[in-house]
Short mmCIF file of N, CA and C in Angstrom, two decimals:
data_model
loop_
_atom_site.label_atom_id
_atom_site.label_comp_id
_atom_site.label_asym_id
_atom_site.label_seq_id
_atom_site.Cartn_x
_atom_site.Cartn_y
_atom_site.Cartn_z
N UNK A 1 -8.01 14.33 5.72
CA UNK A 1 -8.59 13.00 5.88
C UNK A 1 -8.20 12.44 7.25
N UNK A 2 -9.05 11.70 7.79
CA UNK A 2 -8.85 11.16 9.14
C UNK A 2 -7.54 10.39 9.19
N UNK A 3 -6.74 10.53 9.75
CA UNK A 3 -5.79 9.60 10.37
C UNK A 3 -5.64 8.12 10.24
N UNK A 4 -7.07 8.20 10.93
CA UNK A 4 -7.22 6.38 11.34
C UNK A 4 -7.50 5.63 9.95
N UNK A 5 -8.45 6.05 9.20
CA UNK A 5 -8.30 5.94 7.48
C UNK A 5 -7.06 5.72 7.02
N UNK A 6 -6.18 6.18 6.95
CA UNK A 6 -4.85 6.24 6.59
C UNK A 6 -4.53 5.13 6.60
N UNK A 7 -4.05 5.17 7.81
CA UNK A 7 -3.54 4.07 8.58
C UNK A 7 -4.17 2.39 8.59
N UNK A 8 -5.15 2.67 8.08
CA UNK A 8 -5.65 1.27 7.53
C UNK A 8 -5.72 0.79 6.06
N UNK A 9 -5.53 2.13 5.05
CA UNK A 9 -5.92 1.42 3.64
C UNK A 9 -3.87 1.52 3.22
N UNK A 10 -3.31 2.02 3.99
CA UNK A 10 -1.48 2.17 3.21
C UNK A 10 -1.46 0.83 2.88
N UNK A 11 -1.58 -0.29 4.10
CA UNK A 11 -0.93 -1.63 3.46
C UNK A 11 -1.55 -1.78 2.03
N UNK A 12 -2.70 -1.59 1.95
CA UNK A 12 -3.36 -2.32 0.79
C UNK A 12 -2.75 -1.25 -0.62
N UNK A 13 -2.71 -0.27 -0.25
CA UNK A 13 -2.14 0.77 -1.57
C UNK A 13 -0.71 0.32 -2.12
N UNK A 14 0.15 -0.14 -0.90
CA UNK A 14 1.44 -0.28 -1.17
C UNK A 14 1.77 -1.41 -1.72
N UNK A 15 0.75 -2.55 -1.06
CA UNK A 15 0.48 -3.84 -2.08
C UNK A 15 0.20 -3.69 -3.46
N UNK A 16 -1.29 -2.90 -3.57
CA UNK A 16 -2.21 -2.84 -4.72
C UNK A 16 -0.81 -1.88 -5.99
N UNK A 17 -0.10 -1.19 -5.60
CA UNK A 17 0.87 -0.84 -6.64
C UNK A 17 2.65 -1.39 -6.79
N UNK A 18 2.82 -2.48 -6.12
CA UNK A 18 3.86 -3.20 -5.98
C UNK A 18 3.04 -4.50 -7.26
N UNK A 19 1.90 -4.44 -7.47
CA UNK A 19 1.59 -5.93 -7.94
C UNK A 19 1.77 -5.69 -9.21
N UNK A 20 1.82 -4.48 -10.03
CA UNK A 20 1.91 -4.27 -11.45
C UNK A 20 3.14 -3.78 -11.45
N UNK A 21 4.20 -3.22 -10.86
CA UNK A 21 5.35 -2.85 -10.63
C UNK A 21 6.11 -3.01 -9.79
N UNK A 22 7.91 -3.06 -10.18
CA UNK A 22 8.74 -2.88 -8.93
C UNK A 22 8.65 -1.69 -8.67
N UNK A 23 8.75 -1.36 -7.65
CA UNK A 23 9.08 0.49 -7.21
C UNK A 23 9.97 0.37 -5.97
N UNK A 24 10.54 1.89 -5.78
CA UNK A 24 11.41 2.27 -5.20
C UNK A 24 10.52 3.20 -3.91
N UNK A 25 11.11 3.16 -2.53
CA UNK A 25 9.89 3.66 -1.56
C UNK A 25 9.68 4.71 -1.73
N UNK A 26 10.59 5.75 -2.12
CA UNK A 26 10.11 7.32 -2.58
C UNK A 26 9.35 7.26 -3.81
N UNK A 27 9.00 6.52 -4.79
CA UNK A 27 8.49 6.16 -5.67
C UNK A 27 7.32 5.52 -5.11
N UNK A 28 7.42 4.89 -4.19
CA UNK A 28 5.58 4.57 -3.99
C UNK A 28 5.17 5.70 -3.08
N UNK A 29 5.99 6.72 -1.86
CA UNK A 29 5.68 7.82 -1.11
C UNK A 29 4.60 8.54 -2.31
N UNK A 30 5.29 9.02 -3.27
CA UNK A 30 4.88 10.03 -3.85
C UNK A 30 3.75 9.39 -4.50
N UNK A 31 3.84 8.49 -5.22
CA UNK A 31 2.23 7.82 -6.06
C UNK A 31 1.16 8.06 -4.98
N UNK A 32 1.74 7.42 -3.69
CA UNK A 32 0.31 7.74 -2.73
C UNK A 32 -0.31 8.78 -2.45
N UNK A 33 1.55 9.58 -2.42
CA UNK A 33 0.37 11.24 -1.94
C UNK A 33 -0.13 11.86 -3.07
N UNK A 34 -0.05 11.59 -4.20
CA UNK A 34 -0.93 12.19 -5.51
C UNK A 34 -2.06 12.27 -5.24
N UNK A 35 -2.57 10.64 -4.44
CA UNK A 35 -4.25 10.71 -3.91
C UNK A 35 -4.55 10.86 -2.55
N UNK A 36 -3.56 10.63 -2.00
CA UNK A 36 -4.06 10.87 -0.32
C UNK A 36 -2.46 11.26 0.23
N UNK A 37 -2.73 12.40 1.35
CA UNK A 37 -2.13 13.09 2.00
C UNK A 37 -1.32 12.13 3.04
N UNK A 38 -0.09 11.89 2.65
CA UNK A 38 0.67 10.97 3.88
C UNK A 38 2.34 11.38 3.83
N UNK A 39 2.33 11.13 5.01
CA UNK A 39 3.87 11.26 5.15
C UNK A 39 5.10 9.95 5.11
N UNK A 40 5.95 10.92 4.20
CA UNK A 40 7.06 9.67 4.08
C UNK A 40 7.72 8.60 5.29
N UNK A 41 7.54 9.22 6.53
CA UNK A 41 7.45 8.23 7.49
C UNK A 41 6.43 7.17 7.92
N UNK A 42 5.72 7.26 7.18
CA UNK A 42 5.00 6.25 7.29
C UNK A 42 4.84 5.13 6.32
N UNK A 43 5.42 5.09 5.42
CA UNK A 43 5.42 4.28 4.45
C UNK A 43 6.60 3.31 4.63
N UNK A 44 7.88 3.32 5.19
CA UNK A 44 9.05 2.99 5.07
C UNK A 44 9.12 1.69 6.11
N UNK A 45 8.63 2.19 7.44
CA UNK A 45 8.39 1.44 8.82
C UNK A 45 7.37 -0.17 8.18
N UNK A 46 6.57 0.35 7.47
CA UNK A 46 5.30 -0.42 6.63
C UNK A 46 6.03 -1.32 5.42
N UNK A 47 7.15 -0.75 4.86
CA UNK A 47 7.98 -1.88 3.99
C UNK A 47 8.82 -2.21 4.65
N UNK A 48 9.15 -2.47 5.83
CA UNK A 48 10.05 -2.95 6.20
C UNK A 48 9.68 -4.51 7.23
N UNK A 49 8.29 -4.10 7.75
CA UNK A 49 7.17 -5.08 7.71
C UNK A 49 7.15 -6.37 7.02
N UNK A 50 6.41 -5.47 5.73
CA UNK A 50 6.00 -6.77 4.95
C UNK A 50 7.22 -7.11 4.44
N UNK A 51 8.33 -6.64 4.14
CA UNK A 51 9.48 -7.29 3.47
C UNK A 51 9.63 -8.45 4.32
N UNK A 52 9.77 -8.30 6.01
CA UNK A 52 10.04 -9.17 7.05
C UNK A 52 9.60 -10.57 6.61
N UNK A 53 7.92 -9.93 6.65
CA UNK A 53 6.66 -10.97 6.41
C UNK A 53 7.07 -12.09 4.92
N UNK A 54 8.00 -11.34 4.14
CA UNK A 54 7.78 -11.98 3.07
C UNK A 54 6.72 -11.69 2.39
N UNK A 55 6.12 -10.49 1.99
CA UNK A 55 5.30 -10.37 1.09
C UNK A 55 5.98 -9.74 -0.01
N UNK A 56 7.21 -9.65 0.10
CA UNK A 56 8.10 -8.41 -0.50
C UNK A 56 9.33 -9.33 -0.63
N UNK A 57 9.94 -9.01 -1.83
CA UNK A 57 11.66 -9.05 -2.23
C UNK A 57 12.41 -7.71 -1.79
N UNK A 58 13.41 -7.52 -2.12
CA UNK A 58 14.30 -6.26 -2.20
C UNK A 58 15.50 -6.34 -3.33
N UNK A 59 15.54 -5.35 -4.11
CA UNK A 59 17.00 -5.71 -4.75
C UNK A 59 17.49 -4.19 -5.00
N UNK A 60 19.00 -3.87 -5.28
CA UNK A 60 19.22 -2.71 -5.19
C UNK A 60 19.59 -2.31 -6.68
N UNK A 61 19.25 -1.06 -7.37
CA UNK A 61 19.38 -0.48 -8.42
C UNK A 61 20.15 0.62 -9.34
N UNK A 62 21.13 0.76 -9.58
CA UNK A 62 21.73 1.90 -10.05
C UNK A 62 20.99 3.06 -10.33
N UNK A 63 20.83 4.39 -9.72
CA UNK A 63 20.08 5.04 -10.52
C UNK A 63 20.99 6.14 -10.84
N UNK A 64 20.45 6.67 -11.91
CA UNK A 64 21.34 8.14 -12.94
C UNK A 64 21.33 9.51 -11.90
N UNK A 65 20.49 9.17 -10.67
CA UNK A 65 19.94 10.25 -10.19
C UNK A 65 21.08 10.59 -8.66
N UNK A 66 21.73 9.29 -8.61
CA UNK A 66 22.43 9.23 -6.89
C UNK A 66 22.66 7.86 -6.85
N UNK A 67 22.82 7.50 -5.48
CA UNK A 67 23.16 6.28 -4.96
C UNK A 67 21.71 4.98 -5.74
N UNK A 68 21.92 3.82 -5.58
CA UNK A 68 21.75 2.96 -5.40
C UNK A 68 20.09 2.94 -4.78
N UNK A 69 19.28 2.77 -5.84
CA UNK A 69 17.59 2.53 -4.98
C UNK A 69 17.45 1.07 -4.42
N UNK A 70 16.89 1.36 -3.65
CA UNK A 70 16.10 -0.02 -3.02
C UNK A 70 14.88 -0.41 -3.63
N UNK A 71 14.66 -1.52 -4.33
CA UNK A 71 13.38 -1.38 -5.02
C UNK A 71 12.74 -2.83 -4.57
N UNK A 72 11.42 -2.20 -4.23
CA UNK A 72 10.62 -3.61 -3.93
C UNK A 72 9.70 -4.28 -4.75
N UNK A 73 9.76 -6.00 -4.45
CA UNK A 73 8.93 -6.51 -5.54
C UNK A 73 7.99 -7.33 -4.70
N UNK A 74 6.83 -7.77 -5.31
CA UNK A 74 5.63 -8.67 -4.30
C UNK A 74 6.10 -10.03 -5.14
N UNK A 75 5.87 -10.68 -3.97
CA UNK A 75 6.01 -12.02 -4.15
C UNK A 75 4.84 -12.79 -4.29
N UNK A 76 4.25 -14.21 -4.30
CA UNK A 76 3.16 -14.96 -4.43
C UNK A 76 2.16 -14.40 -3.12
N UNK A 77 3.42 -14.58 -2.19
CA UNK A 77 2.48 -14.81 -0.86
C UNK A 77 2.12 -13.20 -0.51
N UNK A 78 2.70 -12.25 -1.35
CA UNK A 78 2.30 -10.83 -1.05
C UNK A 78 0.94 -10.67 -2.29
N UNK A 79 1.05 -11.55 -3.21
CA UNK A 79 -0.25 -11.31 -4.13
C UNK A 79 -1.49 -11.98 -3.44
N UNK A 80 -0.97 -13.18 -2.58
CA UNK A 80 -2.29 -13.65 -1.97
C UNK A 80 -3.17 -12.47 -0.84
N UNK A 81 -2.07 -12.33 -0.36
CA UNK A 81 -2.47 -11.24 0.60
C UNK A 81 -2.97 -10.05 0.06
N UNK A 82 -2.12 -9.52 -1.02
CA UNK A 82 -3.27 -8.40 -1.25
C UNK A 82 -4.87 -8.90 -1.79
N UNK A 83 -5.05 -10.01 -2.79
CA UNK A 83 -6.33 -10.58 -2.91
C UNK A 83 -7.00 -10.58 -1.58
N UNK A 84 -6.65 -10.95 -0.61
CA UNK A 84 -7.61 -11.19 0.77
C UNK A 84 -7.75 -9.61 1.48
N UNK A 85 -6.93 -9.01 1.53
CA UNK A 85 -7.53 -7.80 1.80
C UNK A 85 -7.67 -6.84 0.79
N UNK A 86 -7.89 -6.72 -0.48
CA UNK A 86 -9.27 -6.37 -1.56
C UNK A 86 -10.69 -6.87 -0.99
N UNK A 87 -10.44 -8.49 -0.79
CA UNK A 87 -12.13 -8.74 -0.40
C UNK A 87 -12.29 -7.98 0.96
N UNK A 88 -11.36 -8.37 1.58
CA UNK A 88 -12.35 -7.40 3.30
C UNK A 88 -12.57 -6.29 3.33
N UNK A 89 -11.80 -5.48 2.01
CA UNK A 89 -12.04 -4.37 2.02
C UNK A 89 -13.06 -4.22 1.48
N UNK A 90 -13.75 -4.90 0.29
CA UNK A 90 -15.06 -4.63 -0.92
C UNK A 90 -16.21 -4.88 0.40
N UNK A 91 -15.76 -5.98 1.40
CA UNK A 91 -17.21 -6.39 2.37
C UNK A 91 -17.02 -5.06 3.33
N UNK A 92 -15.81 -4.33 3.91
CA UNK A 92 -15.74 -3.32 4.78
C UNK A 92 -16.26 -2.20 4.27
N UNK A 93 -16.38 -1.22 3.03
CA UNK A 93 -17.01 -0.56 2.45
C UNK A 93 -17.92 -0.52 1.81
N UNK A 94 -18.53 -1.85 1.34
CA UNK A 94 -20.17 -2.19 1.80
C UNK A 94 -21.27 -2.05 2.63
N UNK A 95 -20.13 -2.84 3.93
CA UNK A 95 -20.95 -2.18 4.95
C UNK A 95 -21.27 -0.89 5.56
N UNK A 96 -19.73 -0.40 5.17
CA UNK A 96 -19.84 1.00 6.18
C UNK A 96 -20.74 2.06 5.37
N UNK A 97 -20.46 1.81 4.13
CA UNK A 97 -21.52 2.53 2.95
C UNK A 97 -23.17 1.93 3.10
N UNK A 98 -23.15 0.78 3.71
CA UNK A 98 -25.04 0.73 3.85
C UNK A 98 -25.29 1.07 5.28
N UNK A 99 -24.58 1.54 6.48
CA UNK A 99 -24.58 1.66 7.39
C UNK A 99 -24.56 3.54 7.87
N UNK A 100 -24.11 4.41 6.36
CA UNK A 100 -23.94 5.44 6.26
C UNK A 100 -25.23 5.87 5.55
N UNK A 101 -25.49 4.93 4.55
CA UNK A 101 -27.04 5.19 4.55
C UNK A 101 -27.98 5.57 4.75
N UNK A 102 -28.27 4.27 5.41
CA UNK A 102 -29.26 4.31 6.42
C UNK A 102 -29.15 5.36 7.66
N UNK A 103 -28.33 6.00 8.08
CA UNK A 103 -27.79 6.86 8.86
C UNK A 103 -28.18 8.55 8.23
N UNK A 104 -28.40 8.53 7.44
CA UNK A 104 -28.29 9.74 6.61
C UNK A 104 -29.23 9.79 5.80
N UNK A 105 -30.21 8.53 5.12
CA UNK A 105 -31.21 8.53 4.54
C UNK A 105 -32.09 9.77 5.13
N UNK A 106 -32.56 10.13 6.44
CA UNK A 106 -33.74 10.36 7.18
C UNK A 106 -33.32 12.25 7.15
N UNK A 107 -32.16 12.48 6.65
CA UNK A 107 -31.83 13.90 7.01
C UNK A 107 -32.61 14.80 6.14
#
């Protein structure tokens, strides 16, 4: 998959599965790459972001497995935000889907 793809739908994935759950960042790494091919460096740089932003909490967790997880939670202002980019996304793949269309109708 293209790169540049990537790199534009992570925020919204990492939102879109923080809003029904806390998770831990190797815990959202891996959910993502189930459906799309990404690397764990890129996800981490990206919570560390929105945590900044405040779209995100942090709290730390005992786990049975090792040290201590970091687990992130969305906050109001991270649910607003993912609502607003759901819509730009439903109008961005609208378009690019009637624009692919029409592009391809004639073949």
């Amino acid at each position: 998959m293209n790169i540049q793809f990537k790199k534009g739908v992570l925020e919204i994935c990492v939102l879109a599965l923080l809003n029904k759950q806390d998770r831990y960042g190797y815990e959202l790494v891996q959910k993502i790459s189930s459906q799309i091919a990404i690397s764990e460096g890129s996800v981490y740089p990206l919570l560390r972001r929105l945590t900044k932003e405040e779209y995100f909490t942090t709290y730390l967790q005992e786990s049975k497995e090792g040290p201590s997880r970091k687990y992130y939670r969305i906050t109001d202002k991270g649910r607003a935000y993912l609502h607003k980019l759901i819509n730009d996304w439903q109008e961005f793949s609208i378009g690019v889907n009637q624009i692919i269309k029409e592009g391809v109708s004639d073949e």
